[in-house]
Amino acid sequence: MNEVMVYGSTVWGESTIGGSGFNIGEEMSQLPLFVFRPDMISNRQTFWLRDVVSASHFANVYYFGCTSYASASGAWGVRPAFSIS
């Protein structure tokens, strides 16, 4: 997932409204799960997002739900997303 899918906007990634990094992907809206249940953003685990903040840092979601970034050498999890139709 990227920042837009989780939070509904960019925080670290680049977009037309700001940000300093590089938004990877073209998602333009927040996933419905997080729109209606923002408490589900946090799964009590820190996980990577696919947004690149700099040459050595990537965006992530901390275990308590806020966004941040960390060194690419960090050992965080990945929270996959897939479409159900």
mmCIF file of C-alpha atoms in Angstrom:
data_model
loop_
_atom_site.group_PDB
_atom_site.id
_atom_site.type_symbol
_atom_site.label_atom_id
_atom_site.label_comp_id
_atom_site.label_asym_id
_atom_site.label_seq_id
_atom_site.Cartn_x
_atom_site.Cartn_y
_atom_site.Cartn_z
ATOM 1 C CA MET A 1 0.000 0.000 0.000
ATOM 2 C CA ASN A 2 1.005 3.609 -0.355
ATOM 3 C CA GLU A 3 0.158 6.710 1.677
ATOM 4 C CA VAL A 4 -2.935 7.609 -0.348
ATOM 5 C CA MET A 5 -4.410 4.131 0.079
ATOM 6 C CA VAL A 6 -3.913 4.293 3.862
ATOM 7 C CA TYR A 7 -4.355 7.963 4.808
ATOM 8 C CA GLY A 8 -6.213 9.447 1.832
ATOM 9 C CA SER A 9 -3.420 11.901 1.004
ATOM 10 C CA THR A 10 0.323 12.077 0.741
ATOM 11 C CA VAL A 11 2.415 12.779 3.807
ATOM 12 C CA TRP A 12 5.983 12.154 2.669
ATOM 13 C CA GLY A 13 5.438 11.293 -0.981
ATOM 14 C CA GLU A 14 5.368 13.866 -3.747
ATOM 15 C CA SER A 15 2.048 15.060 -5.152
ATOM 16 C CA THR A 16 0.364 18.114 -6.575
ATOM 17 C CA ILE A 17 -0.395 19.258 -3.007
ATOM 18 C CA GLY A 18 3.135 18.905 -1.657
ATOM 19 C CA GLY A 19 5.406 16.359 -0.081
ATOM 20 C CA SER A 20 9.104 15.887 -0.461
ATOM 21 C CA GLY A 21 9.497 12.294 -1.623
ATOM 22 C CA PHE A 22 8.373 10.162 -4.514
ATOM 23 C CA ASN A 23 4.875 8.672 -4.568
ATOM 24 C CA ILE A 24 5.055 5.236 -6.122
ATOM 25 C CA GLY A 25 1.829 4.331 -7.903
ATOM 26 C CA GLU A 26 -1.241 6.103 -9.118
ATOM 27 C CA GLU A 27 -3.853 5.427 -6.464
ATOM 28 C CA MET A 28 -6.004 8.505 -5.981
ATOM 29 C CA SER A 29 -8.240 7.575 -3.063
ATOM 30 C CA GLN A 30 -8.192 6.025 0.354
ATOM 31 C CA LEU A 31 -9.223 2.394 0.661
ATOM 32 C CA PRO A 32 -12.875 2.157 1.809
ATOM 33 C CA LEU A 33 -11.865 0.120 4.867
ATOM 34 C CA PHE A 34 -9.792 3.023 6.172
ATOM 35 C CA VAL A 35 -12.423 5.620 5.239
ATOM 36 C CA PHE A 36 -15.112 3.941 7.334
ATOM 37 C CA ARG A 37 -12.850 2.366 9.971
ATOM 38 C CA PRO A 38 -9.782 4.586 10.507
ATOM 39 C CA ASP A 39 -8.970 2.527 13.591
ATOM 40 C CA MET A 40 -8.006 -0.286 11.202
ATOM 41 C CA ILE A 41 -5.029 1.715 9.884
ATOM 42 C CA SER A 42 -3.071 0.440 12.843
ATOM 43 C CA ASN A 43 -2.720 -3.319 13.149
ATOM 44 C CA ARG A 44 -0.316 -2.930 16.093
ATOM 45 C CA GLN A 45 2.614 -3.704 13.815
ATOM 46 C CA THR A 46 4.955 -1.285 12.059
ATOM 47 C CA PHE A 47 4.830 -1.814 8.307
ATOM 48 C CA TRP A 48 6.384 -0.303 5.192
ATOM 49 C CA LEU A 49 4.552 1.753 2.619
ATOM 50 C CA ARG A 50 5.770 1.859 -0.949
ATOM 51 C CA ASP A 51 6.438 5.617 -0.895
ATOM 52 C CA VAL A 52 10.074 6.636 -1.225
ATOM 53 C CA VAL A 53 11.035 9.548 1.024
ATOM 54 C CA SER A 54 14.674 9.848 -0.035
ATOM 55 C CA ALA A 55 17.482 7.766 -1.498
ATOM 56 C CA SER A 56 17.834 5.884 1.777
ATOM 57 C CA HIS A 57 14.437 6.237 3.524
ATOM 58 C CA PHE A 58 10.946 4.886 2.930
ATOM 59 C CA ALA A 59 7.576 5.808 4.429
ATOM 60 C CA ASN A 60 6.000 3.502 6.991
ATOM 61 C CA VAL A 61 3.065 3.248 9.386
ATOM 62 C CA TYR A 62 4.088 2.854 13.001
ATOM 63 C CA TYR A 63 2.360 0.331 15.239
ATOM 64 C CA PHE A 64 0.210 3.076 16.809
ATOM 65 C CA GLY A 65 -1.085 4.376 13.443
ATOM 66 C CA CYS A 66 0.927 7.491 12.663
ATOM 67 C CA THR A 67 3.025 7.806 9.566
ATOM 68 C CA SER A 68 6.757 8.307 9.541
ATOM 69 C CA TYR A 69 9.792 7.170 7.604
ATOM 70 C CA ALA A 70 12.761 5.005 8.385
ATOM 71 C CA SER A 71 16.045 3.899 6.930
ATOM 72 C CA ALA A 72 15.705 1.363 4.160
ATOM 73 C CA SER A 73 17.801 -1.021 6.213
ATOM 74 C CA GLY A 74 15.048 -1.338 8.842
ATOM 75 C CA ALA A 75 13.282 -4.653 9.307
ATOM 76 C CA TRP A 76 9.548 -3.846 9.206
ATOM 77 C CA GLY A 77 6.679 -5.867 7.833
ATOM 78 C CA VAL A 78 4.558 -5.413 4.732
ATOM 79 C CA ARG A 79 0.779 -5.195 4.899
ATOM 80 C CA PRO A 80 -0.581 -6.395 1.553
ATOM 81 C CA ALA A 81 -3.722 -5.092 -0.121
ATOM 82 C CA PHE A 82 -5.759 -6.759 -2.833
ATOM 83 C CA SER A 83 -9.012 -6.164 -4.657
ATOM 84 C CA ILE A 84 -12.133 -8.171 -3.977
ATOM 85 C CA SER A 85 -14.713 -7.874 -6.723
#
